[in-house]
Short mmCIF file of C-alpha atoms and ligand atoms in Angstrom, two decimals:
data_model
loop_
_atom_site.label_atom_id
_atom_site.label_comp_id
_atom_site.label_asym_id
_atom_site.label_seq_id
_atom_site.Cartn_x
_atom_site.Cartn_y
_atom_site.Cartn_z
CA MET A 93 64.69 82.59 -15.72
CA ASP A 94 62.18 82.89 -12.85
CA LEU A 95 61.28 86.56 -12.60
CA HIS A 96 60.36 86.23 -8.91
CA SER A 97 59.87 83.68 -6.19
CA GLY A 98 58.48 83.48 -2.64
CA LEU A 99 54.91 84.56 -1.99
CA ALA A 100 54.19 87.66 -4.08
CA TYR A 101 51.30 89.38 -2.31
CA TRP A 102 49.23 90.42 -5.34
CA ILE A 103 48.81 86.90 -6.72
CA VAL A 104 47.77 85.68 -3.30
CA LYS A 105 45.36 88.56 -2.68
CA ASN A 106 43.73 88.54 -6.14
CA GLU A 107 42.05 85.70 -7.83
CA LEU A 108 44.45 84.33 -10.46
CA PHE A 109 43.52 85.32 -14.01
CA ASP A 110 43.39 81.66 -14.91
CA TYR A 111 43.51 82.02 -18.65
CA PHE A 112 45.11 79.01 -20.28
CA HIS A 113 44.99 79.78 -23.96
CA PRO A 114 48.10 78.79 -25.91
CA LEU A 115 48.32 79.60 -29.61
CA ARG A 116 47.32 76.42 -31.45
CA ASP A 117 47.48 77.60 -35.09
CA ASP A 118 49.41 80.08 -37.19
CA PHE A 119 48.11 83.60 -36.68
CA VAL A 120 48.03 86.93 -38.56
CA ILE A 121 47.62 90.33 -36.88
CA ASP A 122 48.68 93.93 -37.53
CA VAL A 123 50.54 94.41 -34.21
CA ALA A 124 51.88 91.54 -32.09
CA ILE A 125 52.61 92.49 -28.48
CA ILE A 126 55.05 90.19 -26.67
CA GLY A 127 54.32 90.29 -22.90
CA SER A 128 51.10 90.52 -20.88
CA GLY A 129 52.47 92.43 -17.88
CA ILE A 130 51.54 96.02 -17.08
CA THR A 131 53.51 97.24 -20.12
CA GLY A 132 51.97 94.88 -22.67
CA SER A 133 48.49 95.45 -21.27
CA LEU A 134 48.84 99.26 -21.38
CA VAL A 135 50.14 99.01 -24.97
CA ALA A 136 47.16 96.79 -25.85
CA HIS A 137 44.86 99.35 -24.18
CA GLU A 138 46.23 102.29 -26.16
CA LEU A 139 46.07 100.36 -29.45
CA CYS A 140 42.57 99.00 -28.85
CA MET A 141 41.32 102.50 -27.98
CA ALA A 142 42.87 103.80 -31.21
CA GLY A 143 41.28 101.00 -33.24
CA ILE A 144 44.61 99.38 -34.17
CA PRO A 145 44.26 95.57 -34.43
CA CYS A 146 46.64 93.89 -31.99
CA ALA A 147 47.14 90.63 -30.10
CA VAL A 148 49.07 89.81 -26.91
CA PHE A 149 51.32 86.75 -26.47
CA ASP A 150 52.91 85.59 -23.22
CA LYS A 151 54.95 82.54 -22.40
CA ARG A 152 53.63 82.41 -18.81
CA THR A 153 50.30 82.59 -17.05
CA ILE A 154 48.98 86.09 -17.78
CA ALA A 155 50.72 88.98 -15.93
CA THR A 156 52.73 86.75 -13.63
CA GLY A 157 56.12 88.22 -14.55
CA SER A 158 57.58 91.20 -12.66
CA THR A 159 54.17 92.85 -12.66
CA ALA A 160 52.93 90.37 -10.05
CA ALA A 161 55.95 91.09 -7.83
CA SER A 162 55.87 94.87 -8.09
CA THR A 163 55.24 97.04 -5.04
CA SER A 164 53.47 99.37 -7.50
CA GLN A 165 54.38 102.80 -6.25
CA LEU A 166 53.88 105.55 -8.79
CA GLN A 167 56.24 108.45 -8.43
CA TYR A 168 57.36 111.18 -10.76
CA GLU A 169 60.78 111.00 -9.17
CA ILE A 170 63.11 108.78 -11.20
CA ASP A 171 65.81 106.58 -9.57
CA VAL A 172 68.45 109.04 -10.74
CA PRO A 173 67.78 112.45 -9.09
CA LEU A 174 67.15 115.29 -11.52
CA CYS A 175 70.29 117.17 -10.43
CA GLU A 176 72.39 114.10 -11.34
CA MET A 177 70.46 113.14 -14.46
CA MET A 178 71.14 116.60 -15.92
CA ASP A 179 74.86 115.74 -15.98
CA LYS A 180 74.18 112.44 -17.73
CA VAL A 181 71.70 113.45 -20.44
CA GLY A 182 71.66 117.25 -20.39
CA GLU A 183 69.36 119.63 -18.53
CA LYS A 184 66.64 119.88 -21.19
CA THR A 185 66.23 116.12 -21.66
CA ALA A 186 66.33 115.40 -17.93
CA VAL A 187 63.68 118.03 -17.17
CA LYS A 188 61.43 116.72 -19.94
CA ALA A 189 61.84 113.17 -18.63
CA TYR A 190 60.78 114.30 -15.16
CA HIS A 191 57.76 116.20 -16.50
CA ALA A 192 56.74 113.20 -18.63
CA SER A 193 56.98 111.01 -15.56
CA LEU A 194 54.80 113.43 -13.56
CA GLN A 195 52.16 113.50 -16.31
CA SER A 196 52.09 109.72 -16.59
CA ILE A 197 50.65 109.26 -13.08
CA THR A 198 47.60 111.29 -14.10
CA ASP A 199 47.43 109.39 -17.39
CA ILE A 200 47.39 106.05 -15.54
CA GLU A 201 44.63 107.35 -13.26
CA GLU A 202 42.63 108.42 -16.33
CA VAL A 203 43.07 105.10 -18.12
CA PHE A 204 41.46 103.20 -15.25
CA HIS A 205 38.81 105.85 -14.72
CA ALA A 206 37.85 105.62 -18.42
CA ILE A 207 37.43 101.83 -18.43
CA ARG A 208 35.84 101.79 -14.95
CA VAL A 209 38.35 99.37 -13.47
CA ASN A 210 39.77 100.20 -10.05
CA PRO A 211 43.14 98.57 -9.43
CA ASP A 212 43.28 100.07 -5.91
CA PHE A 213 44.68 103.28 -7.38
CA LYS A 214 45.13 105.82 -4.60
CA ARG A 215 46.82 109.21 -4.54
CA VAL A 216 49.31 109.55 -1.68
CA SER A 217 52.16 111.84 -0.74
CA SER A 218 55.78 110.85 -1.29
CA VAL A 219 58.51 111.50 1.28
CA TYR A 220 62.11 111.20 0.08
CA LEU A 221 64.29 110.96 3.19
CA ALA A 222 67.90 112.09 3.50
CA SER A 223 69.63 109.00 4.86
CA ASN A 224 72.53 111.10 6.27
CA ARG A 225 74.21 114.53 6.01
CA ARG A 226 75.45 113.72 2.51
CA GLY A 227 71.94 112.76 1.50
CA LEU A 228 70.74 116.08 2.87
CA GLY A 229 73.20 117.92 0.60
CA LEU A 230 71.82 115.98 -2.37
CA LEU A 231 68.24 116.86 -1.43
CA GLU A 232 69.13 120.55 -1.11
CA ARG A 233 70.55 120.56 -4.64
CA GLU A 234 67.63 118.51 -5.89
CA TYR A 235 65.12 120.91 -4.31
CA GLU A 236 66.70 123.88 -6.11
CA VAL A 237 66.55 122.28 -9.58
CA ARG A 238 63.04 120.97 -9.13
CA ILE A 239 61.79 124.41 -8.06
CA LYS A 240 63.63 126.01 -10.98
CA HIS A 241 61.88 123.65 -13.41
CA GLY A 242 58.38 123.88 -11.99
CA LEU A 243 58.20 120.40 -10.44
CA PRO A 244 56.01 120.01 -7.34
CA VAL A 245 58.22 119.71 -4.24
CA GLU A 246 58.43 120.87 -0.60
CA PHE A 247 61.50 120.82 1.61
CA LEU A 248 61.04 119.39 5.11
CA ASP A 249 63.76 120.17 7.64
CA ALA A 250 64.37 117.85 10.62
CA ASP A 251 61.69 119.57 12.76
CA ALA A 252 59.03 119.48 10.03
CA LEU A 253 59.85 115.84 9.25
CA LEU A 254 59.34 114.89 12.89
CA ALA A 255 56.24 117.02 13.36
CA ASN A 256 54.47 115.97 10.14
CA HIS A 257 55.71 112.42 9.61
CA ARG A 258 56.99 111.22 13.02
CA ILE A 259 60.38 110.47 11.46
CA GLU A 260 63.69 111.42 13.04
CA GLY A 261 66.15 112.37 10.31
CA PRO A 262 68.06 115.30 8.82
CA GLY A 263 65.35 116.25 6.30
CA ALA A 264 63.29 115.16 3.31
CA LEU A 265 61.67 116.23 0.05
CA LYS A 266 57.94 115.81 -0.16
CA ASN A 267 55.32 116.03 -2.89
CA ARG A 268 51.64 115.20 -3.09
CA GLU A 269 51.55 113.90 -6.66
CA ALA A 270 52.43 110.25 -6.03
CA ALA A 271 50.08 107.27 -6.12
CA GLN A 272 50.00 103.55 -5.49
CA MET A 273 48.05 100.68 -6.99
CA ASP A 274 47.87 96.94 -7.43
CA CYS A 275 49.79 96.35 -10.63
CA TYR A 276 48.58 92.77 -11.16
CA GLN A 277 44.95 93.86 -10.87
CA ALA A 278 45.71 96.75 -13.22
CA ALA A 279 47.20 94.53 -15.96
CA THR A 280 44.59 91.79 -15.73
CA GLY A 281 41.78 94.38 -15.48
CA LEU A 282 42.93 96.04 -18.71
CA LEU A 283 43.20 92.74 -20.57
CA ARG A 284 39.81 91.49 -19.36
CA HIS A 285 38.23 94.79 -20.38
CA HIS A 286 39.61 94.69 -23.93
CA ILE A 287 38.84 91.00 -24.43
CA LYS A 288 35.24 91.93 -23.66
CA GLN A 289 35.04 95.27 -25.46
CA HIS A 290 37.35 94.74 -28.44
CA ASP A 291 37.77 90.96 -28.78
CA LEU A 292 41.46 91.39 -27.99
CA PRO A 293 43.21 88.12 -28.90
CA LEU A 294 45.28 87.03 -25.87
CA PHE A 295 47.50 83.94 -25.84
CA SER A 296 49.15 82.59 -22.71
CA HIS A 297 51.87 79.90 -22.57
CA THR A 298 53.10 80.98 -26.01
CA ASP A 299 56.83 81.50 -26.02
CA ILE A 300 58.22 83.59 -28.86
CA VAL A 301 61.57 81.96 -29.48
CA ALA A 302 62.69 83.51 -32.77
CA TYR A 303 61.71 86.09 -35.36
CA GLU A 304 62.33 86.66 -39.03
CA GLU A 305 62.22 90.04 -40.67
CA LYS A 306 60.05 89.97 -43.80
CA LYS A 307 59.10 92.62 -46.31
CA GLY A 308 56.45 94.73 -44.54
CA GLY A 309 56.74 93.06 -41.13
CA TYR A 310 57.84 90.07 -39.13
CA THR A 311 57.17 86.39 -38.69
CA LEU A 312 57.42 85.40 -35.03
CA LEU A 313 58.03 81.76 -34.24
CA THR A 314 56.69 80.10 -31.11
CA GLY A 315 58.35 77.35 -29.08
CA ASP A 316 55.99 74.74 -30.52
CA GLY A 317 56.41 75.72 -34.12
CA LYS A 318 53.54 78.13 -34.82
CA ALA A 319 54.10 81.25 -36.93
CA ILE A 320 52.65 84.70 -36.18
CA ARG A 321 52.72 87.11 -39.09
CA CYS A 322 52.51 90.80 -38.18
CA LYS A 323 53.27 94.21 -39.61
CA TYR A 324 54.72 95.47 -36.33
CA VAL A 325 55.94 93.86 -33.14
CA VAL A 326 56.04 95.45 -29.69
CA ILE A 327 58.54 93.93 -27.26
CA ALA A 328 57.02 94.32 -23.79
CA ALA A 329 58.92 91.32 -22.47
CA GLY A 330 60.29 93.07 -19.37
CA PHE A 331 63.66 91.91 -18.13
CA GLU A 332 63.71 89.06 -20.64
CA ALA A 333 63.72 91.40 -23.62
CA GLY A 334 67.44 90.75 -24.07
CA ARG A 335 66.62 88.00 -26.59
CA PHE A 336 65.28 90.64 -28.99
CA LEU A 337 67.95 93.27 -28.41
CA PRO A 338 71.10 93.51 -30.51
CA ARG A 339 73.05 94.37 -27.33
CA GLN A 340 72.41 94.55 -23.60
CA VAL A 341 71.13 97.94 -22.42
CA MET A 342 70.39 97.23 -18.76
CA ASP A 343 71.98 95.80 -15.61
CA LEU A 344 70.00 93.19 -13.71
CA ASN A 345 69.51 93.35 -9.94
CA SER A 346 67.81 91.12 -7.39
CA THR A 347 65.35 92.93 -5.18
CA TYR A 348 63.35 91.94 -2.09
CA ALA A 349 59.91 92.87 -0.79
CA LEU A 350 57.48 91.87 1.95
CA VAL A 351 54.11 92.71 3.47
CA SER A 352 53.25 92.81 7.15
CA GLN A 353 50.13 91.42 8.75
CA PRO A 354 47.34 94.04 8.71
CA VAL A 355 47.17 96.55 11.59
CA GLU A 356 44.49 99.04 12.67
CA ALA A 357 44.41 101.97 10.22
CA SER A 358 45.10 104.32 13.15
CA GLN A 359 48.44 102.56 13.78
CA LEU A 360 49.85 103.40 10.35
CA TRP A 361 52.13 106.36 9.70
CA PRO A 362 50.85 109.87 8.83
CA GLU A 363 49.25 110.30 5.39
CA ARG A 364 50.17 106.70 4.51
CA SER A 365 52.88 108.32 2.40
CA LEU A 366 55.26 106.49 0.13
CA ILE A 367 58.58 106.70 1.97
CA TRP A 368 62.02 106.13 0.44
CA GLU A 369 65.53 107.40 0.94
CA THR A 370 68.74 108.70 -0.61
CA ALA A 371 70.93 105.71 0.41
CA HIS A 372 71.82 103.13 -2.24
CA PRO A 373 70.36 100.56 -2.48
CA TYR A 374 67.33 102.37 -1.13
CA PHE A 375 64.68 101.16 1.23
CA TYR A 376 61.04 102.04 0.48
CA MET A 377 57.62 101.52 1.99
CA ARG A 378 53.90 101.96 1.34
CA THR A 379 50.66 100.72 2.81
CA THR A 380 47.95 98.58 1.20
CA SER A 381 44.19 99.05 1.13
CA ASP A 382 43.82 96.35 3.82
CA ASN A 383 46.20 98.20 6.18
CA ARG A 384 49.31 96.18 5.63
CA MET A 385 52.75 97.70 5.31
CA MET A 386 54.63 96.77 2.14
CA ILE A 387 58.34 97.37 2.17
CA GLY A 388 61.16 96.63 -0.21
CA GLY A 389 64.71 97.25 -1.29
CA GLU A 390 68.03 95.58 -0.43
CA ASP A 391 68.91 95.27 -4.13
CA VAL A 392 72.06 93.40 -5.09
CA ALA A 393 73.55 92.67 -8.50
CA PHE A 394 71.73 89.70 -10.06
CA LYS A 395 73.88 86.61 -10.67
CA ASN A 396 71.29 83.85 -10.89
CA ALA A 397 67.83 83.08 -9.53
CA GLU A 398 69.14 80.47 -7.04
CA ARG A 399 71.51 82.92 -5.37
CA ARG A 400 68.79 85.60 -5.31
CA ASP A 401 66.37 83.19 -3.61
CA ARG A 402 68.95 81.92 -1.08
CA LEU A 403 69.34 85.47 0.25
CA LEU A 404 65.61 85.92 0.88
CA ARG A 405 65.49 85.03 4.63
CA TRP A 406 68.46 87.21 5.42
CA LYS A 407 67.05 90.09 3.37
CA ILE A 408 63.68 89.84 5.16
CA LYS A 409 65.46 90.41 8.48
CA ARG A 410 67.33 93.40 7.12
CA LEU A 411 64.17 94.96 5.68
CA GLU A 412 62.37 94.46 9.02
CA ARG A 413 65.26 96.14 10.84
CA GLN A 414 65.13 99.07 8.41
CA PHE A 415 61.43 99.51 9.06
CA ARG A 416 61.90 99.43 12.86
CA ARG A 417 64.61 102.08 12.54
CA ILE A 418 62.03 104.47 11.03
CA TYR A 419 58.85 103.55 12.93
CA PRO A 420 59.80 101.52 16.05
CA GLU A 421 56.37 102.16 17.60
CA ILE A 422 54.30 100.53 14.81
CA PRO A 423 53.65 96.79 15.38
CA PHE A 424 55.19 94.92 12.45
CA THR A 425 54.97 91.20 11.76
CA VAL A 426 56.04 89.86 8.37
CA ASP A 427 53.28 87.93 6.61
CA MET A 428 54.60 87.25 3.08
CA ALA A 429 57.90 87.93 1.39
CA TRP A 430 59.25 87.54 -2.11
CA CYS A 431 62.17 88.45 -4.30
CA GLY A 432 62.22 89.61 -7.88
CA THR A 433 64.50 90.65 -10.66
CA PHE A 434 64.80 94.26 -11.40
CA SER A 435 66.93 96.18 -13.82
CA SER A 436 68.34 99.59 -14.22
CA THR A 437 69.89 101.73 -16.92
CA ARG A 438 72.89 104.01 -16.54
CA ASP A 439 70.88 107.24 -16.85
CA GLY A 440 67.75 105.98 -15.04
CA LEU A 441 65.64 106.29 -18.21
CA PRO A 442 63.69 103.57 -19.99
CA PHE A 443 64.15 102.45 -23.60
CA ILE A 444 61.10 103.14 -25.74
CA GLY A 445 60.74 102.92 -29.51
CA PRO A 446 62.48 101.24 -32.42
CA TRP A 447 66.04 100.00 -32.38
CA PRO A 448 67.90 102.12 -34.96
CA GLY A 449 67.36 100.47 -38.35
CA LYS A 450 64.49 98.23 -37.23
CA LYS A 451 61.53 100.42 -38.07
CA ARG A 452 58.79 97.91 -37.29
CA MET A 453 60.05 96.53 -33.97
CA PHE A 454 59.18 98.75 -31.01
CA PHE A 455 60.62 98.23 -27.56
CA ALA A 456 58.66 99.14 -24.43
CA LEU A 457 61.24 98.63 -21.73
CA GLY A 458 60.31 100.50 -18.58
CA TYR A 459 63.26 99.70 -16.37
CA GLY A 460 64.00 100.94 -12.86
CA GLY A 461 61.90 101.91 -9.87
CA ASN A 462 59.53 103.81 -12.18
CA GLY A 463 58.85 100.86 -14.43
CA ILE A 464 55.09 101.38 -14.36
CA THR A 465 55.00 105.08 -15.16
CA PHE A 466 57.44 104.35 -17.98
CA SER A 467 55.07 101.61 -19.22
CA MET A 468 52.35 104.24 -19.60
CA ILE A 469 54.67 106.53 -21.55
CA ALA A 470 55.81 103.63 -23.77
CA ALA A 471 52.20 102.69 -24.59
CA GLN A 472 51.39 106.26 -25.67
CA VAL A 473 54.61 106.79 -27.64
CA ILE A 474 54.15 103.52 -29.56
CA LYS A 475 50.48 104.26 -30.29
CA ASN A 476 51.47 107.72 -31.56
CA LYS A 477 54.24 106.25 -33.70
CA LEU A 478 51.80 103.80 -35.31
CA MET A 479 49.36 106.61 -35.96
CA GLY A 480 52.02 108.89 -37.42
CA ILE A 481 51.65 111.41 -34.56
CA LYS A 482 54.88 113.19 -33.64
CA ASP A 483 55.85 112.62 -30.00
CA GLU A 484 58.97 114.30 -28.62
CA ARG A 485 59.22 111.66 -25.87
CA GLU A 486 60.50 109.28 -28.57
CA ARG A 487 63.77 111.21 -28.63
CA ILE A 488 64.02 111.50 -24.84
CA PHE A 489 63.52 107.80 -24.18
CA GLY A 490 64.73 106.34 -27.49
CA PHE A 491 67.84 104.22 -28.10
CA GLY A 492 69.49 107.08 -29.93
CA ARG A 493 69.69 109.42 -26.90
C1 FAD B 126 59.91 93.69 -6.14
C2 FAD B 126 59.67 94.72 -7.20
C3 FAD B 126 59.19 95.97 -6.83
C4 FAD B 126 58.93 96.92 -7.80
N1 FAD B 126 58.39 98.11 -7.42
C5 FAD B 126 58.03 99.02 -8.35
C6 FAD B 126 57.37 100.21 -7.97
O1 FAD B 126 57.09 100.44 -6.79
N2 FAD B 126 57.01 101.09 -8.95
C7 FAD B 126 57.29 100.84 -10.27
O2 FAD B 126 56.93 101.68 -11.12
N3 FAD B 126 57.93 99.74 -10.65
C8 FAD B 126 58.30 98.82 -9.73
N4 FAD B 126 58.91 97.67 -10.11
C9 FAD B 126 59.18 97.47 -11.54
C10 FAD B 126 57.90 97.10 -12.24
O3 FAD B 126 57.24 96.10 -11.52
C11 FAD B 126 58.23 96.62 -13.62
O4 FAD B 126 58.86 97.67 -14.32
C12 FAD B 126 56.98 96.23 -14.38
O5 FAD B 126 56.22 95.30 -13.68
C13 FAD B 126 57.43 95.64 -15.69
O6 FAD B 126 56.27 95.26 -16.39
P1 FAD B 126 56.43 94.57 -17.78
O7 FAD B 126 55.07 94.30 -18.25
O8 FAD B 126 57.34 95.38 -18.63
O9 FAD B 126 57.22 93.22 -17.44
P2 FAD B 126 56.63 91.84 -16.88
O10 FAD B 126 55.57 92.03 -15.89
O11 FAD B 126 57.80 91.00 -16.48
O12 FAD B 126 55.95 91.24 -18.17
C14 FAD B 126 56.71 90.77 -19.26
C15 FAD B 126 56.02 89.53 -19.77
O13 FAD B 126 56.66 89.13 -20.96
C16 FAD B 126 56.62 87.73 -21.01
N5 FAD B 126 57.67 87.29 -21.91
C17 FAD B 126 59.01 87.49 -21.79
N6 FAD B 126 59.66 86.96 -22.84
C18 FAD B 126 58.72 86.39 -23.64
C19 FAD B 126 58.79 85.67 -24.87
N7 FAD B 126 59.95 85.43 -25.48
N8 FAD B 126 57.62 85.20 -25.39
C20 FAD B 126 56.43 85.43 -24.77
N9 FAD B 126 56.33 86.12 -23.61
C21 FAD B 126 57.46 86.59 -23.05
C22 FAD B 126 56.85 87.29 -19.57
O14 FAD B 126 56.36 85.98 -19.33
C23 FAD B 126 56.12 88.35 -18.80
O15 FAD B 126 54.82 87.96 -18.39
C24 FAD B 126 59.18 96.66 -9.17
C25 FAD B 126 59.66 95.41 -9.54
C26 FAD B 126 59.90 94.44 -8.58
C27 FAD B 126 60.38 93.10 -9.00
#
């Protein structure tokens, strides 16, 4: 399956991490990480920092899966609003999931600060628009529960929304804890750093096609017949993790994104906030460090990559129209557009940790619009598990919830 197609901005903007290094011989390592996207690279980071020997394997060119297509907004708000998630997983679990998500943005910031790599990480405000009167009702309920549980949030009525953000609409929730980055630069920056600092073994174009459970670990088999022996395996294979899962846990969607040509910084919207809305599928937007506008949304259920790609031109027009509805005065010309595959879970939460009964196979599946913050949490939970450190997030995000 192609994870995306079209012209994904980050792999045009950044120099490709042109690392052609397939596995040529059998290999032995303590922890084998399958996937070199933002999840696999954050897992590798946490393990390298803890001194746990690990190696990363990817069937593609490094970090060119969903990570290269991501619009890379970092928000503590999960796709399922807290007031609705409480009904799905219980109040305590939902509140803990939201707090973990909030903390993970700071943790991501600290990871890149510590290794002195700057993947264009920038703190920005987040504005969650009510798309209509019904959306406003949802935001009012959401505001109450977030205040009750100590989550940072402000309520903007129609006047405040217009005065502070130049948007006409019934109202919005705002917070100042969000961030944005360049996810491709983040993943490749982490891997480069650990290759240099910790001799991290990294293998591209190495497809793991089968695995055998052995006493004390696994043997992974590659497409061209090599064997990798490991004590533990971490599945950070994104939306292709299905091959390793006993049953499907996510629904796949096609999603669309584009960037505009750059404009003068003064022409952009106030605070360069992340903007999104209550409608489903939602529309969202951010800016880039070179003053482009990056917008996305228009998700539809994924059937196959051909159908997803055929819709691209039509979806570009719809996204443009959505942007003009919010900021008709900002000049907007599409420069590059792409589509990707995206998946979601029923309760909006990721799946992190071992499948029940498989104690040495850890999944790091950060699905949904918060995939990246979930990747950070997965990397920490798995590191803690390997070090025997108790982490209550294992229960919140585990398969047994
Ligand atoms: C258009 C779009 C916009 C998005 N916007 C946001 C956003 O604003 N904020 C956010 O948090 N998230 C967003 N996401 C989601 C986010 O990008 C993903 O959650 C994240 O990139 C997933 O990273 P990953 O490393 O888990 O997966 P990937 O980047 O897909 O990496 C998985 C890797 O595993 C490799 N692999 C798979 N199977 C095998 C195998 N059998 N053997 C070897 N290698 C294998 C693949 O080649 C791939 O490189 C967006 C996604 C898309 C598509």
